[in-house]
Amino acid sequence: MKILSCEASLRNFLLKQKHTTIQIFSAFAYSTADFVRGLKARNNSVEVIVGTINAFTDPQFIDDVASILPKGLWVDFRGHKSIHWKLYLVAPMTVVIGSANLTDTGLNLTRDTCVVLRNQSLYDDYRKKVEALKGCSSDILRPNSKKFRAALKQYTELHERTQAAKQRAEAK
């Protein structure tokens, strides 16, 4: 087991991976499409499943990653019922788990923590959970899905309202 920190960040750990499969599961994501592009540029097969809890995930992130990973992005449009995982799987047997979302703050571990576990059984168990998750709801969608654009449009409107309310609250 290894504990990651701001000195040995999740970003650096993942960017060291080459020619492997990386699966990322995050409750929310924003401003990290270039990071995903960097993982792919290292000849990795990359898959991202992102949630929509509290409408925190940036729709621009979704659009950007959909173009980077046309077959590797899944968006859990179930809102408050969507995934809350912060899980990073690196083939063939590495599990990184902790509190880090797919954001700059999360990846740099400035206020989050993650542990790296090299355990085949745990890795295999999570892979099974991932496959089950993908099939558990008609609201967990890929960009090539017929429902994706309509779901993203509806989600974008919610995200914009949520961000506007947040800004008003912060201005007080």
CSV table of N, CA and C in Angstrom, one decimal:
chain,number,residue,atom,x,y,z
A,1,MET,N,0.8,-1.2,0.0
A,1,MET,CA,0.0,0.0,0.0
A,1,MET,C,0.9,1.2,0.0
A,2,LYS,N,0.4,2.2,-0.8
A,2,LYS,CA,1.1,3.5,-0.8
A,2,LYS,C,0.1,4.6,-0.6
A,3,ILE,N,0.5,5.6,0.2
A,3,ILE,CA,-0.4,6.8,0.4
A,3,ILE,C,0.1,7.9,-0.5
A,4,LEU,N,-0.8,8.4,-1.3
A,4,LEU,CA,-0.4,9.6,-2.2
A,4,LEU,C,-0.7,10.8,-1.4
A,5,SER,N,0.0,11.9,-1.7
A,5,SER,CA,-0.1,13.2,-1.1
A,5,SER,C,0.2,14.3,-2.1
A,6,CYS,N,0.1,15.5,-1.6
A,6,CYS,CA,0.4,16.6,-2.6
A,6,CYS,C,1.8,16.5,-3.2
A,7,GLU,N,2.7,15.9,-2.4
A,7,GLU,CA,4.1,15.8,-2.9
A,7,GLU,C,4.2,14.6,-4.0
A,8,ALA,N,3.5,13.6,-3.7
A,8,ALA,CA,3.4,12.4,-4.7
A,8,ALA,C,1.9,12.3,-5.1
A,9,SER,N,1.5,13.3,-5.9
A,9,SER,CA,0.1,13.4,-6.2
A,9,SER,C,-0.5,12.3,-7.1
A,10,LEU,N,-1.8,12.3,-7.1
A,10,LEU,CA,-2.6,11.4,-7.9
A,10,LEU,C,-2.3,11.7,-9.4
A,11,ARG,N,-2.2,13.0,-9.7
A,11,ARG,CA,-1.9,13.4,-11.1
A,11,ARG,C,-0.6,12.8,-11.6
A,12,ASN,N,0.4,13.0,-10.8
A,12,ASN,CA,1.7,12.5,-11.1
A,12,ASN,C,1.7,10.9,-11.2
A,13,PHE,N,1.1,10.3,-10.3
A,13,PHE,CA,1.0,8.8,-10.3
A,13,PHE,C,0.3,8.3,-11.6
A,14,LEU,N,-0.8,8.9,-12.0
A,14,LEU,CA,-1.5,8.5,-13.2
A,14,LEU,C,-0.7,8.8,-14.4
A,15,LEU,N,-0.1,10.0,-14.5
A,15,LEU,CA,0.6,10.4,-15.7
A,15,LEU,C,1.9,9.5,-15.9
A,16,LYS,N,2.3,8.8,-14.9
A,16,LYS,CA,3.5,7.9,-15.1
A,16,LYS,C,3.0,6.6,-15.8
A,17,GLN,N,1.7,6.3,-15.9
A,17,GLN,CA,1.2,5.1,-16.4
A,17,GLN,C,1.3,5.2,-18.0
A,18,LYS,N,1.8,4.2,-18.6
A,18,LYS,CA,1.9,4.1,-20.1
A,18,LYS,C,1.5,2.7,-20.6
A,19,HIS,N,0.9,2.7,-21.7
A,19,HIS,CA,0.5,1.4,-22.4
A,19,HIS,C,-0.3,0.5,-21.5
A,20,THR,N,-1.3,1.1,-20.8
A,20,THR,CA,-2.1,0.3,-19.9
A,20,THR,C,-3.6,0.7,-20.1
A,21,THR,N,-4.5,0.2,-19.3
A,21,THR,CA,-5.8,0.6,-19.2
A,21,THR,C,-6.1,1.3,-17.9
A,22,ILE,N,-6.7,2.5,-18.0
A,22,ILE,CA,-7.0,3.3,-16.8
A,22,ILE,C,-8.5,3.6,-16.8
A,23,GLN,N,-9.1,3.3,-15.7
A,23,GLN,CA,-10.6,3.6,-15.6
A,23,GLN,C,-10.7,4.6,-14.4
A,24,ILE,N,-11.4,5.7,-14.7
A,24,ILE,CA,-11.6,6.7,-13.7
A,24,ILE,C,-13.1,6.8,-13.4
A,25,PHE,N,-13.4,6.9,-12.1
A,25,PHE,CA,-14.8,7.0,-11.6
A,25,PHE,C,-14.8,8.1,-10.6
A,26,SER,N,-15.6,9.2,-10.9
A,26,SER,CA,-15.6,10.3,-10.1
A,26,SER,C,-17.0,10.9,-9.9
A,27,ALA,N,-17.3,11.3,-8.7
A,27,ALA,CA,-18.6,11.9,-8.5
A,27,ALA,C,-18.8,13.2,-9.3
A,28,PHE,N,-17.8,13.9,-9.5
A,28,PHE,CA,-17.9,15.1,-10.4
A,28,PHE,C,-16.5,15.4,-11.0
A,29,ALA,N,-16.5,16.2,-12.1
A,29,ALA,CA,-15.3,16.5,-12.8
A,29,ALA,C,-15.4,17.9,-13.4
A,30,TYR,N,-14.3,18.6,-13.5
A,30,TYR,CA,-14.3,19.9,-14.2
A,30,TYR,C,-12.8,20.3,-14.4
A,31,SER,N,-12.5,21.0,-15.5
A,31,SER,CA,-11.2,21.6,-15.8
A,31,SER,C,-10.1,20.5,-15.9
A,32,THR,N,-10.4,19.3,-16.2
A,32,THR,CA,-9.4,18.3,-16.3
A,32,THR,C,-9.4,17.5,-17.6
A,33,ALA,N,-10.0,18.0,-18.6
A,33,ALA,CA,-10.1,17.4,-19.9
A,33,ALA,C,-8.6,17.2,-20.5
A,34,ASP,N,-7.8,18.2,-20.3
A,34,ASP,CA,-6.4,18.1,-20.8
A,34,ASP,C,-5.7,17.0,-20.1
A,35,PHE,N,-6.0,16.8,-18.8
A,35,PHE,CA,-5.4,15.7,-18.1
A,35,PHE,C,-5.8,14.4,-18.7
A,36,VAL,N,-7.0,14.2,-19.0
A,36,VAL,CA,-7.5,13.0,-19.7
A,36,VAL,C,-6.8,12.8,-21.0
A,37,ARG,N,-6.7,13.9,-21.8
A,37,ARG,CA,-6.0,13.9,-23.0
A,37,ARG,C,-4.5,13.4,-22.8
A,38,GLY,N,-3.9,13.9,-21.8
A,38,GLY,CA,-2.5,13.5,-21.4
A,38,GLY,C,-2.4,12.0,-21.1
A,39,LEU,N,-3.4,11.4,-20.4
A,39,LEU,CA,-3.4,10.0,-20.2
A,39,LEU,C,-3.5,9.2,-21.5
A,40,LYS,N,-4.3,9.7,-22.3
A,40,LYS,CA,-4.5,9.0,-23.6
A,40,LYS,C,-3.3,9.1,-24.5
A,41,ALA,N,-2.6,10.3,-24.4
A,41,ALA,CA,-1.4,10.5,-25.2
A,41,ALA,C,-0.3,9.6,-24.8
A,42,ARG,N,-0.3,9.0,-23.7
A,42,ARG,CA,0.7,8.0,-23.2
A,42,ARG,C,0.3,6.6,-23.6
A,43,ASN,N,-0.5,6.5,-24.6
A,43,ASN,CA,-0.9,5.2,-25.2
A,43,ASN,C,-1.7,4.4,-24.2
A,44,ASN,N,-2.4,5.0,-23.4
A,44,ASN,CA,-3.3,4.3,-22.4
A,44,ASN,C,-4.7,4.2,-23.0
A,45,SER,N,-5.4,3.1,-22.7
A,45,SER,CA,-6.8,3.0,-23.0
A,45,SER,C,-7.5,3.6,-21.7
A,46,VAL,N,-8.3,4.7,-22.0
A,46,VAL,CA,-8.8,5.4,-20.8
A,46,VAL,C,-10.3,5.4,-20.9
A,47,GLU,N,-11.0,5.2,-19.8
A,47,GLU,CA,-12.4,5.2,-19.6
A,47,GLU,C,-12.7,6.1,-18.4
A,48,VAL,N,-13.7,7.0,-18.6
A,48,VAL,CA,-14.2,7.9,-17.5
A,48,VAL,C,-15.6,7.7,-17.3
A,49,ILE,N,-16.0,7.4,-16.1
A,49,ILE,CA,-17.4,7.5,-15.7
A,49,ILE,C,-17.6,8.6,-14.6
A,50,VAL,N,-18.4,9.5,-14.9
A,50,VAL,CA,-18.6,10.7,-14.1
A,50,VAL,C,-20.0,10.9,-13.7
A,51,GLY,N,-20.2,11.3,-12.4
A,51,GLY,CA,-21.5,11.5,-11.9
A,51,GLY,C,-22.0,13.0,-12.1
A,52,THR,N,-23.2,13.2,-11.6
A,52,THR,CA,-23.8,14.5,-11.8
A,52,THR,C,-24.4,15.0,-10.5
A,53,ILE,N,-23.9,14.6,-9.4
A,53,ILE,CA,-24.4,15.0,-8.0
A,53,ILE,C,-24.3,16.5,-7.9
A,54,ASN,N,-25.4,17.1,-7.4
A,54,ASN,CA,-25.5,18.5,-7.2
A,54,ASN,C,-25.1,19.4,-8.4
A,55,ALA,N,-25.1,18.8,-9.6
A,55,ALA,CA,-24.8,19.4,-10.9
A,55,ALA,C,-23.4,20.1,-10.8
A,56,PHE,N,-22.5,19.4,-10.2
A,56,PHE,CA,-21.1,20.0,-10.1
A,56,PHE,C,-20.3,19.7,-11.3
A,57,THR,N,-20.5,18.6,-12.0
A,57,THR,CA,-19.7,18.3,-13.2
A,57,THR,C,-20.0,19.3,-14.2
A,58,ASP,N,-18.9,19.9,-14.8
A,58,ASP,CA,-19.0,20.9,-15.8
A,58,ASP,C,-19.4,20.3,-17.1
A,59,PRO,N,-20.5,20.8,-17.7
A,59,PRO,CA,-20.9,20.2,-19.0
A,59,PRO,C,-19.8,20.4,-20.1
A,60,GLN,N,-19.0,21.4,-20.0
A,60,GLN,CA,-17.9,21.6,-20.9
A,60,GLN,C,-16.9,20.4,-20.8
A,61,PHE,N,-16.6,20.0,-19.6
A,61,PHE,CA,-15.8,18.8,-19.4
A,61,PHE,C,-16.4,17.6,-20.1
A,62,ILE,N,-17.7,17.4,-20.0
A,62,ILE,CA,-18.4,16.3,-20.6
A,62,ILE,C,-18.2,16.4,-22.1
A,63,ASP,N,-18.4,17.6,-22.7
A,63,ASP,CA,-18.3,17.8,-24.2
A,63,ASP,C,-16.8,17.5,-24.6
A,64,ASP,N,-15.9,18.1,-23.8
A,64,ASP,CA,-14.5,17.9,-24.2
A,64,ASP,C,-14.0,16.4,-24.1
A,65,VAL,N,-14.4,15.8,-23.1
A,65,VAL,CA,-14.0,14.4,-22.9
A,65,VAL,C,-14.7,13.5,-23.9
A,66,ALA,N,-15.9,13.8,-24.3
A,66,ALA,CA,-16.7,13.1,-25.3
A,66,ALA,C,-15.9,13.1,-26.6
A,67,SER,N,-15.2,14.2,-26.9
A,67,SER,CA,-14.5,14.2,-28.2
A,67,SER,C,-13.1,13.5,-28.0
A,68,ILE,N,-12.6,13.5,-26.8
A,68,ILE,CA,-11.3,12.8,-26.6
A,68,ILE,C,-11.5,11.3,-26.5
A,69,LEU,N,-12.6,10.9,-25.8
A,69,LEU,CA,-12.8,9.5,-25.6
A,69,LEU,C,-14.2,9.2,-26.1
A,70,PRO,N,-14.5,9.2,-27.4
A,70,PRO,CA,-15.8,9.0,-27.9
A,70,PRO,C,-16.5,7.6,-27.5
A,71,LYS,N,-15.6,6.6,-27.2
A,71,LYS,CA,-16.2,5.4,-26.7
A,71,LYS,C,-15.9,5.1,-25.3
A,72,GLY,N,-15.2,6.0,-24.6
A,72,GLY,CA,-14.7,5.8,-23.3
A,72,GLY,C,-15.3,6.7,-22.2
A,73,LEU,N,-16.3,7.4,-22.6
A,73,LEU,CA,-17.0,8.3,-21.6
A,73,LEU,C,-18.3,7.8,-21.3
A,74,TRP,N,-18.7,7.7,-20.0
A,74,TRP,CA,-20.0,7.4,-19.5
A,74,TRP,C,-20.4,8.5,-18.5
A,75,VAL,N,-21.6,9.0,-18.6
A,75,VAL,CA,-22.1,10.0,-17.7
A,75,VAL,C,-23.3,9.5,-17.0
A,76,ASP,N,-23.2,9.5,-15.7
A,76,ASP,CA,-24.3,9.0,-14.8
A,76,ASP,C,-25.2,10.2,-14.6
A,77,PHE,N,-26.3,10.3,-15.4
A,77,PHE,CA,-27.2,11.4,-15.3
A,77,PHE,C,-28.3,11.2,-14.2
A,78,ARG,N,-28.1,10.4,-13.2
A,78,ARG,CA,-29.1,10.1,-12.2
A,78,ARG,C,-29.1,11.2,-11.1
A,79,GLY,N,-28.3,12.2,-11.2
A,79,GLY,CA,-28.3,13.3,-10.2
A,79,GLY,C,-27.9,12.8,-8.9
A,80,HIS,N,-28.7,13.0,-7.9
A,80,HIS,CA,-28.4,12.7,-6.5
A,80,HIS,C,-28.2,11.2,-6.3
A,81,LYS,N,-28.7,10.4,-7.3
A,81,LYS,CA,-28.5,8.9,-7.2
A,81,LYS,C,-27.3,8.5,-8.0
A,82,SER,N,-26.6,9.4,-8.6
A,82,SER,CA,-25.4,9.0,-9.4
A,82,SER,C,-24.2,8.6,-8.5
A,83,ILE,N,-23.2,8.1,-9.2
A,83,ILE,CA,-22.1,7.6,-8.4
A,83,ILE,C,-21.4,8.7,-7.6
A,84,HIS,N,-20.9,8.3,-6.5
A,84,HIS,CA,-20.1,9.2,-5.6
A,84,HIS,C,-18.7,8.6,-5.5
A,85,TRP,N,-18.4,7.7,-6.3
A,85,TRP,CA,-17.0,7.1,-6.2
A,85,TRP,C,-15.9,8.0,-6.6
A,86,LYS,N,-14.8,7.8,-6.0
A,86,LYS,CA,-13.5,8.4,-6.3
A,86,LYS,C,-12.6,7.2,-6.5
A,87,LEU,N,-12.6,6.6,-7.6
A,87,LEU,CA,-11.9,5.4,-7.8
A,87,LEU,C,-11.1,5.4,-9.1
A,88,TYR,N,-9.9,4.9,-9.1
A,88,TYR,CA,-9.0,4.9,-10.3
A,88,TYR,C,-8.5,3.5,-10.4
A,89,LEU,N,-8.8,2.8,-11.5
A,89,LEU,CA,-8.3,1.4,-11.7
A,89,LEU,C,-7.2,1.5,-12.8
A,90,VAL,N,-6.1,0.9,-12.5
A,90,VAL,CA,-5.0,0.8,-13.5
A,90,VAL,C,-4.6,-0.7,-13.7
A,91,ALA,N,-4.8,-1.1,-14.9
A,91,ALA,CA,-4.6,-2.5,-15.2
A,91,ALA,C,-3.1,-2.8,-15.0
A,92,PRO,N,-2.7,-4.0,-14.6
A,92,PRO,CA,-3.6,-5.1,-14.4
A,92,PRO,C,-4.2,-5.3,-13.0
A,93,MET,N,-3.7,-4.6,-12.0
A,93,MET,CA,-4.2,-4.9,-10.6
A,93,MET,C,-4.0,-3.8,-9.6
A,94,THR,N,-4.0,-2.5,-10.1
A,94,THR,CA,-3.9,-1.4,-9.2
A,94,THR,C,-5.2,-0.7,-8.9
A,95,VAL,N,-5.5,-0.5,-7.7
A,95,VAL,CA,-6.7,0.2,-7.3
A,95,VAL,C,-6.2,1.5,-6.5
A,96,VAL,N,-6.7,2.6,-6.9
A,96,VAL,CA,-6.4,3.9,-6.2
A,96,VAL,C,-7.8,4.4,-5.7
A,97,ILE,N,-7.9,4.6,-4.5
A,97,ILE,CA,-9.2,4.9,-3.9
A,97,ILE,C,-9.0,6.0,-2.8
A,98,GLY,N,-9.9,6.9,-2.7
A,98,GLY,CA,-9.8,8.0,-1.7
A,98,GLY,C,-10.9,9.0,-1.9
A,99,SER,N,-10.5,10.3,-1.6
A,99,SER,CA,-11.5,11.3,-1.7
A,99,SER,C,-11.3,12.2,-2.9
A,100,ALA,N,-10.5,11.9,-3.8
A,100,ALA,CA,-10.1,12.8,-4.9
A,100,ALA,C,-11.0,12.7,-6.1
A,101,ASN,N,-11.8,13.7,-6.4
A,101,ASN,CA,-12.6,13.8,-7.6
A,101,ASN,C,-11.7,14.1,-8.8
A,102,LEU,N,-12.2,14.1,-10.0
A,102,LEU,CA,-11.5,14.4,-11.2
A,102,LEU,C,-11.5,15.9,-11.4
A,103,THR,N,-10.8,16.6,-10.5
A,103,THR,CA,-10.6,18.0,-10.6
A,103,THR,C,-9.2,18.3,-10.3
A,104,ASP,N,-8.8,19.6,-10.6
A,104,ASP,CA,-7.4,19.9,-10.3
A,104,ASP,C,-7.1,19.8,-8.8
A,105,THR,N,-8.0,20.2,-7.9
A,105,THR,CA,-7.8,20.1,-6.5
A,105,THR,C,-7.7,18.6,-6.1
A,106,GLY,N,-8.5,17.8,-6.7
A,106,GLY,CA,-8.5,16.3,-6.4
A,106,GLY,C,-7.2,15.7,-6.9
A,107,LEU,N,-6.8,15.9,-8.1
A,107,LEU,CA,-5.7,15.3,-8.7
A,107,LEU,C,-4.4,15.7,-8.0
A,108,ASN,N,-4.3,17.0,-7.6
A,108,ASN,CA,-3.1,17.5,-6.9
A,108,ASN,C,-3.1,17.1,-5.4
A,109,LEU,N,-4.2,16.6,-4.9
A,109,LEU,CA,-4.3,16.2,-3.5
A,109,LEU,C,-4.0,17.3,-2.5
A,110,THR,N,-4.5,18.5,-2.8
A,110,THR,CA,-4.2,19.6,-1.9
A,110,THR,C,-5.1,19.5,-0.7
A,111,ARG,N,-6.2,18.9,-0.8
A,111,ARG,CA,-7.0,18.7,0.4
A,111,ARG,C,-7.7,17.3,0.5
A,112,ASP,N,-7.2,16.4,-0.4
A,112,ASP,CA,-7.8,15.1,-0.5
A,112,ASP,C,-6.7,14.1,-0.2
A,113,THR,N,-7.1,12.8,-0.2
A,113,THR,CA,-6.1,11.7,0.1
A,113,THR,C,-6.5,10.5,-0.8
A,114,CYS,N,-5.5,9.7,-1.1
A,114,CYS,CA,-5.8,8.5,-1.9
A,114,CYS,C,-4.7,7.4,-1.4
A,115,VAL,N,-5.1,6.2,-1.5
A,115,VAL,CA,-4.2,5.1,-1.3
A,115,VAL,C,-4.1,4.3,-2.6
A,116,VAL,N,-2.9,3.7,-2.8
A,116,VAL,CA,-2.7,2.9,-3.9
A,116,VAL,C,-2.6,1.4,-3.4
A,117,LEU,N,-3.4,0.6,-3.9
A,117,LEU,CA,-3.4,-0.8,-3.5
A,117,LEU,C,-3.1,-1.7,-4.7
A,118,ARG,N,-2.2,-2.6,-4.6
A,118,ARG,CA,-1.9,-3.5,-5.7
A,118,ARG,C,-2.5,-4.9,-5.2
A,119,ASN,N,-3.7,-5.2,-5.7
A,119,ASN,CA,-4.4,-6.3,-5.2
A,119,ASN,C,-5.3,-6.8,-6.3
A,120,GLN,N,-4.9,-8.0,-6.9
A,120,GLN,CA,-5.7,-8.5,-8.0
A,120,GLN,C,-7.1,-8.8,-7.6
A,121,SER,N,-7.4,-9.4,-6.5
A,121,SER,CA,-8.8,-9.7,-6.1
A,121,SER,C,-9.6,-8.4,-6.0
A,122,LEU,N,-9.1,-7.4,-5.3
A,122,LEU,CA,-9.8,-6.1,-5.2
A,122,LEU,C,-10.0,-5.5,-6.6
A,123,TYR,N,-9.0,-5.5,-7.4
A,123,TYR,CA,-9.1,-5.0,-8.8
A,123,TYR,C,-10.2,-5.7,-9.5
A,124,ASP,N,-10.2,-7.0,-9.5
A,124,ASP,CA,-11.2,-7.8,-10.2
A,124,ASP,C,-12.6,-7.5,-9.6
A,125,ASP,N,-12.8,-7.4,-8.3
A,125,ASP,CA,-14.1,-7.1,-7.7
A,125,ASP,C,-14.6,-5.8,-8.2
A,126,TYR,N,-13.7,-4.8,-8.2
A,126,TYR,CA,-14.2,-3.5,-8.7
A,126,TYR,C,-14.5,-3.5,-10.2
A,127,ARG,N,-13.8,-4.2,-11.0
A,127,ARG,CA,-14.1,-4.4,-12.4
A,127,ARG,C,-15.5,-5.0,-12.6
A,128,LYS,N,-15.9,-5.9,-11.8
A,128,LYS,CA,-17.2,-6.5,-11.8
A,128,LYS,C,-18.3,-5.5,-11.5
A,129,LYS,N,-18.0,-4.7,-10.4
A,129,LYS,CA,-18.9,-3.6,-10.0
A,129,LYS,C,-19.1,-2.6,-11.1
A,130,VAL,N,-18.0,-2.3,-11.8
A,130,VAL,CA,-18.1,-1.3,-12.9
A,130,VAL,C,-19.0,-1.9,-14.0
A,131,GLU,N,-18.8,-3.1,-14.4
A,131,GLU,CA,-19.7,-3.7,-15.5
A,131,GLU,C,-21.1,-3.7,-15.1
A,132,ALA,N,-21.4,-4.0,-13.8
A,132,ALA,CA,-22.8,-4.0,-13.3
A,132,ALA,C,-23.3,-2.6,-13.3
A,133,LEU,N,-22.5,-1.6,-12.9
A,133,LEU,CA,-23.0,-0.2,-12.9
A,133,LEU,C,-23.4,0.2,-14.3
A,134,LYS,N,-22.6,-0.1,-15.3
A,134,LYS,CA,-22.9,0.3,-16.6
A,134,LYS,C,-24.3,-0.2,-17.1
A,135,GLY,N,-24.7,-1.3,-16.6
A,135,GLY,CA,-25.9,-1.9,-17.0
A,135,GLY,C,-27.1,-1.7,-16.1
A,136,CYS,N,-26.9,-0.9,-15.0
A,136,CYS,CA,-27.9,-0.8,-14.0
A,136,CYS,C,-29.0,0.2,-14.2
A,137,SER,N,-28.7,1.1,-15.2
A,137,SER,CA,-29.7,2.2,-15.4
A,137,SER,C,-29.6,2.7,-16.8
A,138,SER,N,-30.8,3.1,-17.3
A,138,SER,CA,-30.9,3.7,-18.6
A,138,SER,C,-30.4,5.1,-18.6
A,139,ASP,N,-30.0,5.7,-17.4
A,139,ASP,CA,-29.6,7.0,-17.3
A,139,ASP,C,-28.1,7.1,-17.2
A,140,ILE,N,-27.3,6.0,-17.4
A,140,ILE,CA,-25.9,6.1,-17.4
A,140,ILE,C,-25.5,5.9,-18.9
A,141,LEU,N,-25.1,7.0,-19.5
A,141,LEU,CA,-25.1,7.1,-21.0
A,141,LEU,C,-23.7,7.4,-21.5
A,142,ARG,N,-23.5,6.9,-22.7
A,142,ARG,CA,-22.3,7.2,-23.5
A,142,ARG,C,-22.7,8.3,-24.5
A,143,PRO,N,-21.7,9.0,-25.0
A,143,PRO,CA,-22.0,10.1,-26.0
A,143,PRO,C,-22.7,9.6,-27.3
A,144,ASN,N,-22.5,8.3,-27.6
A,144,ASN,CA,-23.1,7.8,-28.9
A,144,ASN,C,-24.5,7.3,-28.6
A,145,SER,N,-25.0,7.4,-27.4
A,145,SER,CA,-26.4,7.0,-27.1
A,145,SER,C,-27.4,7.9,-27.6
A,146,LYS,N,-28.6,7.4,-28.0
A,146,LYS,CA,-29.6,8.3,-28.6
A,146,LYS,C,-30.1,9.3,-27.5
A,147,LYS,N,-30.1,9.0,-26.3
A,147,LYS,CA,-30.6,9.8,-25.2
A,147,LYS,C,-29.6,10.8,-24.7
A,148,PHE,N,-28.3,10.7,-25.1
A,148,PHE,CA,-27.2,11.4,-24.5
A,148,PHE,C,-27.4,13.0,-24.7
A,149,ARG,N,-27.6,13.4,-25.9
A,149,ARG,CA,-27.6,14.9,-26.2
A,149,ARG,C,-28.8,15.5,-25.4
A,150,ALA,N,-29.9,14.9,-25.4
A,150,ALA,CA,-31.1,15.4,-24.6
A,150,ALA,C,-30.8,15.5,-23.1
A,151,ALA,N,-30.2,14.4,-22.6
A,151,ALA,CA,-29.8,14.4,-21.2
A,151,ALA,C,-28.8,15.4,-20.9
A,152,LEU,N,-27.8,15.6,-21.7
A,152,LEU,CA,-26.8,16.6,-21.5
A,152,LEU,C,-27.4,18.0,-21.6
A,153,LYS,N,-28.3,18.3,-22.5
A,153,LYS,CA,-28.9,19.6,-22.6
A,153,LYS,C,-29.7,19.9,-21.3
A,154,GLN,N,-30.5,18.9,-20.8
A,154,GLN,CA,-31.2,19.1,-19.6
A,154,GLN,C,-30.3,19.3,-18.4
A,155,TYR,N,-29.2,18.5,-18.3
A,155,TYR,CA,-28.2,18.6,-17.3
A,155,TYR,C,-27.5,20.0,-17.3
A,156,THR,N,-27.2,20.5,-18.5
A,156,THR,CA,-26.5,21.8,-18.7
A,156,THR,C,-27.4,22.9,-18.1
A,157,GLU,N,-28.6,22.9,-18.4
A,157,GLU,CA,-29.5,23.9,-17.8
A,157,GLU,C,-29.6,23.8,-16.3
A,158,LEU,N,-29.6,22.6,-15.7
A,158,LEU,CA,-29.5,22.5,-14.3
A,158,LEU,C,-28.2,23.0,-13.7
A,159,HIS,N,-27.1,22.7,-14.4
A,159,HIS,CA,-25.8,23.1,-14.0
A,159,HIS,C,-25.7,24.6,-14.0
A,160,GLU,N,-26.2,25.3,-15.0
A,160,GLU,CA,-26.2,26.7,-15.1
A,160,GLU,C,-27.0,27.4,-14.0
A,161,ARG,N,-28.2,26.8,-13.7
A,161,ARG,CA,-29.0,27.4,-12.6
A,161,ARG,C,-28.3,27.2,-11.3
A,162,THR,N,-27.7,26.0,-11.1
A,162,THR,CA,-27.0,25.8,-9.8
A,162,THR,C,-25.8,26.7,-9.6
A,163,GLN,N,-25.0,26.9,-10.7
A,163,GLN,CA,-23.9,27.8,-10.6
A,163,GLN,C,-24.3,29.2,-10.4
A,164,ALA,N,-25.4,29.7,-11.0
A,164,ALA,CA,-25.9,31.0,-10.8
A,164,ALA,C,-26.3,31.2,-9.3
A,165,ALA,N,-27.0,30.2,-8.8
A,165,ALA,CA,-27.4,30.3,-7.4
A,165,ALA,C,-26.2,30.3,-6.4
A,166,LYS,N,-25.2,29.6,-6.8
A,166,LYS,CA,-24.0,29.5,-6.0
A,166,LYS,C,-23.3,30.9,-6.0
A,167,GLN,N,-23.2,31.5,-7.1
A,167,GLN,CA,-22.6,32.8,-7.3
A,167,GLN,C,-23.4,33.9,-6.5
A,168,ARG,N,-24.7,33.8,-6.6
A,168,ARG,CA,-25.5,34.8,-5.8
A,168,ARG,C,-25.3,34.6,-4.3
A,169,ALA,N,-25.2,33.3,-3.8
A,169,ALA,CA,-25.0,33.1,-2.4
A,169,ALA,C,-23.6,33.6,-2.0
A,170,GLU,N,-22.6,33.4,-2.8
A,170,GLU,CA,-21.3,33.9,-2.5
A,170,GLU,C,-21.1,35.4,-2.5
A,171,ALA,N,-22.0,36.0,-3.3
A,171,ALA,CA,-22.0,37.5,-3.3
A,171,ALA,C,-22.5,38.2,-2.1
A,172,LYS,N,-23.3,37.5,-1.4
A,172,LYS,CA,-24.0,38.0,-0.2
A,172,LYS,C,-23.0,38.2,1.0
